[in-house]
Amino acid sequence: MRMRFAALGVLIFAVACSRPPVTDDLRIEFSNTDDVVVVTADTTFEMKPANDVMKHRVDVARAAAIANTDPWAARFSALRPSADSTFMRRDRGVLERVTRSVTIPPDDLQLVFADANITVKTMRGDGWREVSFYPGSSTRASREQLRDFNAELNEWSNAVARYFRAVRELYSYLGRQPHRAKWVFAAILSERGADGAEPLVLEEEQPLVDAVQNAMAEIGDHMDANEGRAATFGEQADLIFNPFPARITVRVPGTVLASDGFSKKEKDLIIEPIDLFQMLQSLEGKWISPDPLAALLRDEGVTASDIAFAERTSTMLVTGADVANEIRSQLERPKSYVVRWRE
């Protein structure tokens, strides 16, 4: 049981460490009084990379920022801003974040995305203004990255399909023995009793529990950040399916009249980068319900009892191709991002 608990711990650790070691955020802020846009790019470097692969990437990106040869320095150098600034934040002498900001006319927004397959349009009407982003196919990934991603996605999807099949077998058993659900799920989640005792699993249940836990651990292996695969795999998905070079936040000064494509957080309109590992959570309920692995990934303190007393359903057959096709469909981006506001 201790080995299985460790395997689940690796899975949670891998998901937590799957964030890219270098992140970019771009803010686009329209002015209410002047016909200008303030564009700010923040590049943040992971101060404690999880492994040598991530550390190398951070070191290279940090050196480029210090030398003023990073991508945002190159993009902003093509502009003629009315104002600009660069701020470097250091922690104990080590560069943690670079913030570059330029003030430009709205019509120059297209130049910010000159190296991306994105069309930017600004419009003005009677009492309103509008900005639109029309992303084309992403050109950010190399052929090698595309090949590696496809191979990894197929392996990972097959592992997820095996997990779904293992859960289906378990749920079939629990359909005949529903009173055993709490004990079985406690074993899967490595949940001990109040006295510290391990859950009692019957002999015929142990292979079912092992199959689910092994399938979960296999998915964790494919997300193992110790080899840098988790971050690489997730970033490849973003490079392949997302033409935007950063997380985009658009801020407008007036009341929003209409918007399309953006996610919203308070007054911000956001174009999020792709988070591949949210895809597994988004599949929750599509083929099996409840989903123990999705519950673990959510990290909401779910208990064995919570899962045991939920209504259980499972699809007859799920293949790796089914999983991969569903993930690809969810990775597709909106065809446009448009916001119109009152001037």
mmCIF file of C-alpha atoms in Angstrom, residues 18-195:
data_model
loop_
_atom_site.group_PDB
_atom_site.id
_atom_site.type_symbol
_atom_site.label_atom_id
_atom_site.label_comp_id
_atom_site.label_asym_id
_atom_site.label_seq_id
_atom_site.Cartn_x
_atom_site.Cartn_y
_atom_site.Cartn_z
ATOM 1 C CA SER A 18 3.762 20.781 -15.200
ATOM 2 C CA ARG A 19 3.643 24.562 -15.397
ATOM 3 C CA PRO A 20 6.138 26.029 -17.881
ATOM 4 C CA PRO A 21 9.392 27.241 -16.307
ATOM 5 C CA VAL A 22 9.165 30.503 -18.271
ATOM 6 C CA THR A 23 5.792 32.218 -18.647
ATOM 7 C CA ASP A 24 4.703 35.240 -20.680
ATOM 8 C CA ASP A 25 1.778 37.571 -20.010
ATOM 9 C CA LEU A 26 0.747 40.385 -22.347
ATOM 10 C CA ARG A 27 -1.592 43.167 -21.212
ATOM 11 C CA ILE A 28 -3.307 45.430 -23.748
ATOM 12 C CA GLU A 29 -4.891 48.472 -22.130
ATOM 13 C CA PHE A 30 -6.913 50.997 -24.111
ATOM 14 C CA SER A 31 -7.071 54.599 -22.933
ATOM 15 C CA ASN A 32 -10.312 56.442 -22.291
ATOM 16 C CA THR A 33 -8.858 59.884 -22.977
ATOM 17 C CA ASP A 34 -6.042 59.384 -25.495
ATOM 18 C CA ASP A 35 -6.075 57.397 -28.715
ATOM 19 C CA VAL A 36 -3.277 55.126 -27.508
ATOM 20 C CA VAL A 37 -2.795 51.601 -26.208
ATOM 21 C CA VAL A 38 -0.401 50.591 -23.451
ATOM 22 C CA VAL A 39 1.067 47.157 -24.194
ATOM 23 C CA THR A 40 2.958 45.453 -21.361
ATOM 24 C CA ALA A 41 4.809 42.146 -21.592
ATOM 25 C CA ASP A 42 5.772 40.291 -18.406
ATOM 26 C CA THR A 43 8.189 37.382 -18.609
ATOM 27 C CA THR A 44 8.509 35.425 -15.369
ATOM 28 C CA PHE A 45 11.250 32.893 -14.640
ATOM 29 C CA GLU A 46 10.780 29.938 -12.300
ATOM 30 C CA MET A 47 13.148 30.534 -9.392
ATOM 31 C CA LYS A 48 13.283 26.864 -8.339
ATOM 32 C CA PRO A 49 13.087 24.721 -11.498
ATOM 33 C CA ALA A 50 12.015 21.152 -10.833
ATOM 34 C CA ASN A 51 14.821 19.524 -12.825
ATOM 35 C CA ASP A 52 17.900 20.171 -14.963
ATOM 36 C CA VAL A 53 15.882 20.391 -18.191
ATOM 37 C CA MET A 54 13.740 23.196 -16.810
ATOM 38 C CA LYS A 55 16.751 24.898 -15.229
ATOM 39 C CA HIS A 56 18.540 25.021 -18.586
ATOM 40 C CA ARG A 57 15.511 26.584 -20.238
ATOM 41 C CA VAL A 58 15.236 29.191 -17.506
ATOM 42 C CA ASP A 59 18.954 30.009 -17.745
ATOM 43 C CA VAL A 60 18.793 30.482 -21.530
ATOM 44 C CA ALA A 61 15.671 32.659 -21.363
ATOM 45 C CA ARG A 62 17.062 34.713 -18.480
ATOM 46 C CA ALA A 63 20.334 35.346 -20.335
ATOM 47 C CA ALA A 64 18.414 36.494 -23.428
ATOM 48 C CA ALA A 65 16.339 38.917 -21.354
ATOM 49 C CA ILE A 66 19.429 40.388 -19.723
ATOM 50 C CA ALA A 67 21.078 40.764 -23.144
ATOM 51 C CA ASN A 68 17.895 42.380 -24.528
ATOM 52 C CA THR A 69 17.612 39.668 -27.189
ATOM 53 C CA ASP A 70 14.486 37.924 -25.909
ATOM 54 C CA PRO A 71 11.357 37.683 -28.138
ATOM 55 C CA TRP A 72 9.563 40.646 -26.556
ATOM 56 C CA ALA A 73 12.568 42.913 -26.943
ATOM 57 C CA ALA A 74 12.616 41.958 -30.633
ATOM 58 C CA ARG A 75 8.872 42.505 -31.088
ATOM 59 C CA PHE A 76 8.873 45.891 -29.363
ATOM 60 C CA SER A 77 11.964 47.061 -31.235
ATOM 61 C CA ALA A 78 9.863 47.202 -34.435
ATOM 62 C CA LEU A 79 7.526 49.768 -32.842
ATOM 63 C CA ARG A 80 7.790 53.530 -32.522
ATOM 64 C CA PRO A 81 6.256 54.068 -29.087
ATOM 65 C CA SER A 82 5.455 57.458 -27.648
ATOM 66 C CA ALA A 83 6.676 56.054 -24.338
ATOM 67 C CA ASP A 84 8.431 52.893 -23.264
ATOM 68 C CA SER A 85 10.011 51.330 -20.210
ATOM 69 C CA THR A 86 11.823 48.187 -19.094
ATOM 70 C CA PHE A 87 11.917 46.954 -15.533
ATOM 71 C CA MET A 88 13.874 43.970 -14.250
ATOM 72 C CA ARG A 89 12.959 42.499 -10.898
ATOM 73 C CA ARG A 90 15.651 40.545 -9.116
ATOM 74 C CA ASP A 91 15.489 38.359 -6.041
ATOM 75 C CA ARG A 92 18.855 38.205 -4.273
ATOM 76 C CA GLY A 93 20.536 39.213 -7.481
ATOM 77 C CA VAL A 94 18.761 36.608 -9.653
ATOM 78 C CA LEU A 95 16.430 37.871 -12.391
ATOM 79 C CA GLU A 96 12.854 36.868 -11.554
ATOM 80 C CA ARG A 97 10.776 38.969 -13.954
ATOM 81 C CA VAL A 98 11.186 41.311 -16.892
ATOM 82 C CA THR A 99 8.477 43.869 -17.639
ATOM 83 C CA ARG A 100 8.546 45.745 -20.935
ATOM 84 C CA SER A 101 5.924 48.375 -21.686
ATOM 85 C CA VAL A 102 5.211 50.519 -24.750
ATOM 86 C CA THR A 103 2.574 53.136 -25.547
ATOM 87 C CA ILE A 104 1.482 52.964 -29.192
ATOM 88 C CA PRO A 105 -1.408 53.967 -31.479
ATOM 89 C CA PRO A 106 -4.170 51.319 -31.695
ATOM 90 C CA ASP A 107 -3.418 50.722 -35.381
ATOM 91 C CA ASP A 108 0.086 49.526 -34.419
ATOM 92 C CA LEU A 109 -1.264 46.593 -32.416
ATOM 93 C CA GLN A 110 -0.846 44.408 -35.477
ATOM 94 C CA LEU A 111 2.907 44.999 -35.322
ATOM 95 C CA VAL A 112 3.043 43.468 -31.834
ATOM 96 C CA PHE A 113 1.925 40.186 -33.431
ATOM 97 C CA ALA A 114 3.957 40.550 -36.614
ATOM 98 C CA ASP A 115 5.698 37.196 -36.058
ATOM 99 C CA ALA A 116 2.429 35.336 -35.346
ATOM 100 C CA ASN A 117 -0.407 34.184 -37.577
ATOM 101 C CA ILE A 118 -2.836 36.647 -36.006
ATOM 102 C CA THR A 119 -4.789 39.504 -37.557
ATOM 103 C CA VAL A 120 -5.670 42.441 -35.296
ATOM 104 C CA LYS A 121 -8.295 45.023 -36.249
ATOM 105 C CA THR A 122 -9.506 48.096 -34.396
ATOM 106 C CA MET A 123 -12.727 49.909 -35.260
ATOM 107 C CA ARG A 124 -14.621 52.964 -34.086
ATOM 108 C CA GLY A 125 -18.311 53.756 -34.556
ATOM 109 C CA ASP A 126 -20.898 56.139 -33.179
ATOM 110 C CA GLY A 127 -20.190 55.988 -29.446
ATOM 111 C CA TRP A 128 -18.327 52.677 -29.511
ATOM 112 C CA ARG A 129 -14.921 51.155 -30.134
ATOM 113 C CA GLU A 130 -13.915 47.606 -30.958
ATOM 114 C CA VAL A 131 -10.830 45.426 -31.149
ATOM 115 C CA SER A 132 -10.749 42.015 -32.837
ATOM 116 C CA PHE A 133 -8.150 39.235 -32.938
ATOM 117 C CA TYR A 134 -8.421 36.627 -35.699
ATOM 118 C CA PRO A 135 -6.002 33.752 -35.044
ATOM 119 C CA GLY A 136 -4.954 31.481 -37.873
ATOM 120 C CA SER A 137 -3.208 28.158 -37.566
ATOM 121 C CA SER A 138 -0.304 28.236 -35.167
ATOM 122 C CA THR A 139 3.143 28.308 -36.740
ATOM 123 C CA ARG A 140 5.016 28.267 -33.432
ATOM 124 C CA ALA A 141 5.817 24.539 -33.333
ATOM 125 C CA SER A 142 8.549 22.835 -35.318
ATOM 126 C CA ARG A 143 7.992 19.593 -37.223
ATOM 127 C CA GLU A 144 9.975 17.776 -34.569
ATOM 128 C CA GLN A 145 7.770 19.186 -31.803
ATOM 129 C CA LEU A 146 4.638 18.229 -33.740
ATOM 130 C CA ARG A 147 5.925 14.687 -34.241
ATOM 131 C CA ASP A 148 6.918 14.318 -30.591
ATOM 132 C CA PHE A 149 3.578 15.674 -29.399
ATOM 133 C CA ASN A 150 1.565 13.304 -31.579
ATOM 134 C CA ALA A 151 3.562 10.316 -30.365
ATOM 135 C CA GLU A 152 3.252 11.380 -26.723
ATOM 136 C CA LEU A 153 -0.467 12.135 -27.070
ATOM 137 C CA ASN A 154 -1.103 8.671 -28.489
ATOM 138 C CA GLU A 155 0.777 7.026 -25.613
ATOM 139 C CA TRP A 156 -0.918 9.197 -23.023
ATOM 140 C CA SER A 157 -4.397 8.682 -24.520
ATOM 141 C CA ASN A 158 -3.907 4.927 -24.537
ATOM 142 C CA ALA A 159 -2.930 5.117 -20.862
ATOM 143 C CA VAL A 160 -6.076 7.142 -20.092
ATOM 144 C CA ALA A 161 -8.205 4.640 -22.024
ATOM 145 C CA ARG A 162 -6.708 1.796 -19.957
ATOM 146 C CA TYR A 163 -7.588 3.744 -16.821
ATOM 147 C CA PHE A 164 -11.188 4.163 -18.003
ATOM 148 C CA ARG A 165 -11.422 0.445 -18.718
ATOM 149 C CA ALA A 166 -10.041 -0.409 -15.271
ATOM 150 C CA VAL A 167 -12.592 1.883 -13.622
ATOM 151 C CA ARG A 168 -15.366 0.314 -15.711
ATOM 152 C CA GLU A 169 -14.409 -3.138 -14.432
ATOM 153 C CA LEU A 170 -14.410 -1.807 -10.877
ATOM 154 C CA TYR A 171 -17.815 -0.175 -11.306
ATOM 155 C CA SER A 172 -19.215 -3.374 -12.755
ATOM 156 C CA TYR A 173 -18.135 -5.170 -9.580
ATOM 157 C CA LEU A 174 -19.544 -2.426 -7.326
ATOM 158 C CA GLY A 175 -22.837 -2.676 -9.182
ATOM 159 C CA ARG A 176 -23.083 -6.175 -7.733
ATOM 160 C CA GLN A 177 -21.538 -5.257 -4.361
ATOM 161 C CA PRO A 178 -22.512 -1.611 -3.718
ATOM 162 C CA HIS A 179 -21.924 -1.914 0.055
ATOM 163 C CA ARG A 180 -18.175 -2.351 -0.630
ATOM 164 C CA ALA A 181 -17.759 0.992 -2.420
ATOM 165 C CA LYS A 182 -16.468 2.989 0.560
ATOM 166 C CA TRP A 183 -13.731 0.455 1.320
ATOM 167 C CA VAL A 184 -12.665 0.086 -2.293
ATOM 168 C CA PHE A 185 -12.409 3.813 -2.918
ATOM 169 C CA ALA A 186 -10.562 4.301 0.360
ATOM 170 C CA ALA A 187 -7.988 1.800 -0.926
ATOM 171 C CA ILE A 188 -7.730 3.562 -4.301
ATOM 172 C CA LEU A 189 -7.225 6.945 -2.630
ATOM 173 C CA SER A 190 -4.894 5.431 0.000
ATOM 174 C CA GLU A 191 -7.211 6.827 2.649
ATOM 175 C CA ARG A 192 -6.632 5.528 6.169
ATOM 176 C CA GLY A 193 -9.170 5.272 8.918
ATOM 177 C CA ALA A 194 -9.333 7.524 11.981
ATOM 178 C CA ASP A 195 -7.155 5.017 13.813
#
